[in-house]
Amino acid sequence: MKLHREYIRKYKKNTLAILCSMVMTIALVVCLFIVTHSDKNIDSLQGQYVRGAYDIALKDLTREQIKEISNDKRLTHVELEKYLYSGMGDANQKFAIIAANGEYVQERTRILKGRMPVNKNEIVAEVWSLKNLGVKPELNTEFTVKVSDPGSTKEDWKSVTYRVVGIISDNAANKTYGNIEIYTQFQEDYKDASLVLKYKKGIDIKKEGKEIKNQYHLKGKQIHYNYDVVDYAYYQSKASKASLLISFILLCVCAVVISGVYRISLMNRSSQYGILKAVGMQKRQIRALIAKELYEIYFLSIPLGVILGLAVAYSLNMLTRDKTMELIFWGKIYRIQLIIPIEEIALCIVGVGVIVGIIVEITSHMINRKTAIAIIRGELGVNNNKKHVFMTRLFQKMEKPYKAIALKYVCYDVKSIVFVVLSLSIGASLFIGLFYQAKLNHTTNSLQKQMLYYNGDFILEKFNDDLITTGLSEKVLEQIENMKGVRAISTQRALPIRVLDDKKIIKNQNYFDFFDRISKGDFPFDSYEGNDGTDSFYMTELKAYNSTALKNLHKYLLEGDYDPDNMKKDSVILYMPKTIGKNDWRRPQSYPKSGAYVMEYKAGDEITLKYRTDLKTNKNQYYKFTDKDANYTYKKYKIAAIAYYPYMKQVTYMANAYPTIIISEDQMKEIVPKKAYATITLSVDQSLGKKYLNQVNNKLISLVVDNEGATARSIIDQIRDMDNLFRKQLIYSYGIAFVVLVLSCINIINNLKYRIHIRKQEISIYRAIGIRHEMICKMIHLENMILGVISIVVTCIASYPITGYLYHRSQISYLQVGYQNDLFILGVVSILTLIICNVVSRIVTKGLRGSSIVENINTVE
């Protein structure tokens, strides 16, 4: 029986509308799954790029335990490393010598030249590390440095000569944190060694870690999970569930849309089904006729929808491709590819097929339960006479006939209204959700760059800020200022101080007790607070920023104010650490505006500090509070402002726990006239090219090598790679939002046009009895605008659970970023919805002007 194909061919507009609905549904599902999974992958890569790509790290194991665990066939990479020596270069540069196998060295790097070490005096290193040690980054270069075993004193240091046998690419973590590490061959000495594992895909990492811990009776401190990988697997599974839930909702709405379009098609030829019943067609034959028509369209929509979805996803990926970005894992360049979750996509396509089956059953049941005569008369729908009477009385009270007619169509044809409103609302809601996701990605990227102190292009930094009289000299700063292309320079000096604590300021004791516990053994002091026999105090740093740094710091104020160019002599800025909640010891993973102060200082409070008059703060007696013979100078300041982010990178642990006090360079000059900078950050004109940037990098490194006790490094590549990863996420979100917008607009236009199309006969009758065309235009325009307003209300209500869900799924709350709906996007979407309704009204009414009244009254489709 080929009757269904006659329907497909004859009612082309209806066929195309149904096909378009199915294709859009499948394309949206394909795009949604690809983008969601690819976006989560990029999230994970951002963390792995800096913090590592391994799964589990184990320490303090025996040789036998290491051998047994390493023999697991499910491991793809087994890394061994041992902190061999602490080193000191000719210019007092501090560095570490790590004994490691090739797997460890190349986890986030690759060999650019040469080979891995074989003998104990052979090393590989990054170019920037060798340059900072004053060593030529060339193969077979030999250099001699002083080294000592970890924890040894200066008297135990010895001279060792190494030969460079390999040059490796930059390690993002080392450049970010300023760690100079050189690597030599692991010599089968397992004492104090660490074992780092990477498993095959699909392995439950936490389960494996628990089994290793139980089998070898390890303590909690002996095992560490890489949460950028472990959590990725967990959140990827959550993303799959979330995508399935979103897709289920999307399928439900698309089911309404598809059934609505088919319902319109059915209304246009309902009498024909009555005739078929009258001539003897059985119920199952009618069901088969409807099924064949819809499933033929459905099977055609599958390849078209998948191709369209893949084309859009790959187009977005091509837009984000950057040849300069290079992520390296285990010696190989990692190309970011789209992740296509075939199972989830196939499941949703099957879901569309189920929807088609449900529509078939509902439609055939609706036809089969009516008599042939009733169907021929057009009585497939059920009229609500009471409602009709009520609405008629209401409309009769209106002065304007077009208003009464518009409201009649809005209130009377409820099913059709639901189809249109859902079409508008689902498109708008998805658009809002995707834009909100892009906003969350932008916030996360900004916080990550803030957390890593990516506030310039180059960083010059001393190894320790425990002595203010040493550091980067004024001569170094002058030479930097005279360099071509330098746009901005930020500097800081740091003086260890003791702030008098009169116990009047309420503080979070749980937080400070935690920092005191972790400071024991690792730092030269046992507590950040104490009493030297004269005063009760806590230790922190007095930092001096230049005017550029103070201007940048001004953006991060919580309360108070100050003039960056003219700080008052008795005023200070307080950088205030925060905890997740009041009396909570946990600090957030970023520098958020929200959270609880660790000390309840306020702008306007006075603060008294003291510092050693001789400025000799690099002695153990100072940190043990036993320097009772030292003279101290007292200073009293007023807090002008409180900031939630220090802007300049913290060099050492001293400014880690308590609030940091910040003053201007002019104020510090009165305390310490001789300038020696702990940190210099500069931004340059990158448009001058790569050759210029290399020249700047080499010049800065030569300056710090001559200066002693400091490093210089470029973080341009690290910032670029992080921005490129973020840009991928952004284009994914904006791209799919644009696709949703276009496809939704097509769907909306189709539905609104069909609402008018099926009433051509009635509209022509209105024209025939003398109602002017302008009045009909007003009627259609008002009707569509009312539907638009209803859709906006539904969208606004739906946006809160949608954005709330995306907020909680993103885990951004752990960064102390509060939830807030994007009212701007809501406004844009609302205006856009009304514009679409208005434009469609004009297009439809323009088509009615030149049409024949007689032809429209007698039209079939």
Short mmCIF file of C-alpha atoms in Angstrom, two decimals, residues 55-228:
data_model
loop_
_atom_site.label_atom_id
_atom_site.label_comp_id
_atom_site.label_asym_id
_atom_site.label_seq_id
_atom_site.Cartn_x
_atom_site.Cartn_y
_atom_site.Cartn_z
CA ASP A 55 45.98 8.99 38.51
CA ILE A 56 47.60 8.01 41.84
CA ALA A 57 50.87 8.96 43.57
CA LEU A 58 52.31 6.74 46.32
CA LYS A 59 55.24 7.45 48.66
CA ASP A 60 57.26 5.76 51.42
CA LEU A 61 56.96 2.31 49.82
CA THR A 62 59.41 -0.56 50.04
CA ARG A 63 61.29 -1.82 47.00
CA GLU A 64 59.13 -4.96 46.93
CA GLN A 65 55.88 -2.96 47.12
CA ILE A 66 56.99 -0.74 44.24
CA LYS A 67 57.88 -3.76 42.11
CA GLU A 68 54.59 -5.54 42.82
CA ILE A 69 52.36 -2.52 42.19
CA SER A 70 54.28 -1.61 39.00
CA ASN A 71 53.61 -5.05 37.47
CA ASP A 72 49.86 -4.40 37.14
CA LYS A 73 49.03 -4.99 33.44
CA ARG A 74 46.30 -2.34 33.57
CA LEU A 75 48.85 0.45 34.00
CA THR A 76 49.75 2.52 30.95
CA HIS A 77 52.46 4.61 32.63
CA VAL A 78 54.60 3.89 35.70
CA GLU A 79 56.62 6.84 37.01
CA LEU A 80 59.41 6.76 39.57
CA GLU A 81 60.94 9.85 41.15
CA LYS A 82 63.07 10.81 44.10
CA TYR A 83 64.09 14.21 45.40
CA LEU A 84 67.84 13.66 45.18
CA TYR A 85 69.50 16.97 46.06
CA SER A 86 68.86 20.59 46.83
CA GLY A 87 71.11 22.68 44.62
CA MET A 88 72.69 26.12 44.61
CA GLY A 89 73.95 27.78 41.43
CA ASP A 90 76.90 30.13 41.04
CA ALA A 91 74.57 33.10 41.54
CA ASN A 92 72.84 31.52 44.56
CA GLN A 93 69.95 30.22 42.47
CA LYS A 94 68.02 27.50 44.29
CA PHE A 95 66.97 24.43 42.37
CA ALA A 96 66.13 20.75 42.81
CA ILE A 97 67.77 17.69 41.31
CA ILE A 98 65.20 14.94 40.74
CA ALA A 99 66.15 11.35 40.02
CA ALA A 100 63.39 10.06 37.74
CA ASN A 101 62.57 7.64 34.97
CA GLY A 102 61.53 8.81 31.50
CA GLU A 103 57.82 8.36 32.22
CA TYR A 104 57.97 10.88 35.07
CA VAL A 105 60.04 13.45 33.18
CA GLN A 106 57.87 13.33 30.08
CA GLU A 107 54.46 13.31 31.79
CA ARG A 108 53.94 16.92 30.64
CA THR A 109 57.03 17.48 28.52
CA ARG A 110 58.84 15.93 25.56
CA ILE A 111 62.43 15.62 24.46
CA LEU A 112 63.26 18.47 22.08
CA LYS A 113 66.92 17.56 21.61
CA GLY A 114 69.12 14.73 22.82
CA ARG A 115 68.03 11.82 24.99
CA MET A 116 67.12 10.80 28.53
CA PRO A 117 69.97 10.40 31.10
CA VAL A 118 71.59 7.00 31.52
CA ASN A 119 74.35 7.74 34.02
CA LYS A 120 74.05 9.52 37.36
CA ASN A 121 75.92 12.65 36.19
CA GLU A 122 73.78 13.14 33.09
CA ILE A 123 70.76 15.45 33.20
CA VAL A 124 67.88 16.80 31.12
CA ALA A 125 66.23 20.15 31.82
CA GLU A 126 64.02 22.90 30.42
CA VAL A 127 65.65 25.74 28.51
CA TRP A 128 64.44 28.42 30.93
CA SER A 129 65.79 26.44 33.91
CA LEU A 130 69.27 26.08 32.41
CA LYS A 131 69.38 29.74 31.44
CA ASN A 132 68.40 30.79 34.97
CA LEU A 133 71.30 28.69 36.29
CA GLY A 134 73.65 30.45 33.89
CA VAL A 135 74.11 27.27 31.85
CA LYS A 136 74.03 27.22 28.04
CA PRO A 137 70.99 25.18 26.95
CA GLU A 138 73.04 23.06 24.56
CA LEU A 139 73.82 19.35 24.44
CA ASN A 140 77.01 18.15 26.12
CA THR A 141 77.36 21.36 28.16
CA GLU A 142 79.02 20.62 31.51
CA PHE A 143 78.45 22.69 34.63
CA THR A 144 79.33 22.42 38.31
CA VAL A 145 76.93 23.23 41.13
CA LYS A 146 76.79 22.84 44.90
CA VAL A 147 74.33 20.23 46.14
CA SER A 148 73.26 18.79 49.46
CA ASP A 149 70.95 16.06 50.66
CA PRO A 150 67.43 17.26 51.56
CA GLY A 151 67.40 18.82 55.03
CA SER A 152 71.19 19.17 55.25
CA THR A 153 72.95 22.35 56.39
CA LYS A 154 75.22 24.50 54.23
CA GLU A 155 78.28 22.82 55.75
CA ASP A 156 77.22 19.50 54.16
CA TRP A 157 77.15 20.85 50.62
CA LYS A 158 79.42 19.40 47.96
CA SER A 159 80.28 20.22 44.35
CA VAL A 160 78.97 18.01 41.56
CA THR A 161 79.51 18.28 37.80
CA TYR A 162 76.66 17.42 35.43
CA ARG A 163 76.46 17.08 31.66
CA VAL A 164 73.39 18.12 29.65
CA VAL A 165 72.29 15.19 27.46
CA GLY A 166 68.76 16.32 26.70
CA ILE A 167 66.62 19.46 26.37
CA ILE A 168 62.93 19.10 27.25
CA SER A 169 59.96 21.35 26.56
CA ASP A 170 58.64 23.68 29.27
CA ASN A 171 56.71 22.18 32.15
CA ALA A 172 53.72 24.46 32.85
CA ALA A 173 53.81 23.79 36.60
CA ASN A 174 57.51 24.64 36.93
CA LYS A 175 57.15 27.89 35.00
CA THR A 176 53.97 28.85 36.82
CA TYR A 177 55.43 28.38 40.30
CA GLY A 178 59.04 29.27 39.46
CA ASN A 179 60.45 25.82 40.31
CA ILE A 180 63.83 25.09 38.72
CA GLU A 181 64.14 21.31 38.40
CA ILE A 182 66.77 19.28 36.57
CA TYR A 183 66.35 15.53 36.06
CA THR A 184 68.86 12.72 36.25
CA GLN A 185 68.50 8.95 35.85
CA PHE A 186 66.67 7.02 38.56
CA GLN A 187 69.33 4.67 39.99
CA GLU A 188 67.19 1.93 41.57
CA ASP A 189 67.47 3.62 44.98
CA TYR A 190 63.92 3.22 46.30
CA LYS A 191 64.37 4.86 49.70
CA ASP A 192 62.16 7.98 49.89
CA ALA A 193 61.09 7.38 46.26
CA SER A 194 57.57 8.05 44.94
CA LEU A 195 55.60 5.81 42.62
CA VAL A 196 53.20 7.55 40.24
CA LEU A 197 50.59 5.54 38.32
CA LYS A 198 48.45 6.04 35.25
CA TYR A 199 45.74 3.43 34.50
CA LYS A 200 43.95 2.49 31.30
CA LYS A 201 40.64 4.16 30.54
CA GLY A 202 37.61 2.74 32.28
CA ILE A 203 39.40 1.80 35.51
CA ASP A 204 37.79 2.99 38.76
CA ILE A 205 40.75 4.94 40.18
CA LYS A 206 39.40 5.43 43.69
CA LYS A 207 38.54 1.75 43.95
CA GLU A 208 42.07 0.78 42.84
CA GLY A 209 43.60 3.22 45.31
CA LYS A 210 41.54 1.78 48.15
CA GLU A 211 42.59 -1.76 47.22
CA ILE A 212 46.29 -0.77 47.15
CA LYS A 213 45.94 0.98 50.49
CA ASN A 214 44.30 -2.05 52.12
CA GLN A 215 46.56 -4.66 50.52
CA TYR A 216 49.81 -2.94 51.53
CA HIS A 217 48.48 -1.41 54.77
CA LEU A 218 49.30 2.14 53.71
CA LYS A 219 48.51 5.25 55.71
CA GLY A 220 46.36 8.05 54.32
CA LYS A 221 49.38 10.33 53.80
CA GLN A 222 51.08 7.71 51.61
CA ILE A 223 48.49 7.87 48.84
CA HIS A 224 47.41 10.88 46.80
CA TYR A 225 44.79 11.05 44.05
CA ASN A 226 45.02 13.43 41.10
CA TYR A 227 41.55 14.91 41.37
CA ASP A 228 41.78 16.65 37.99
#
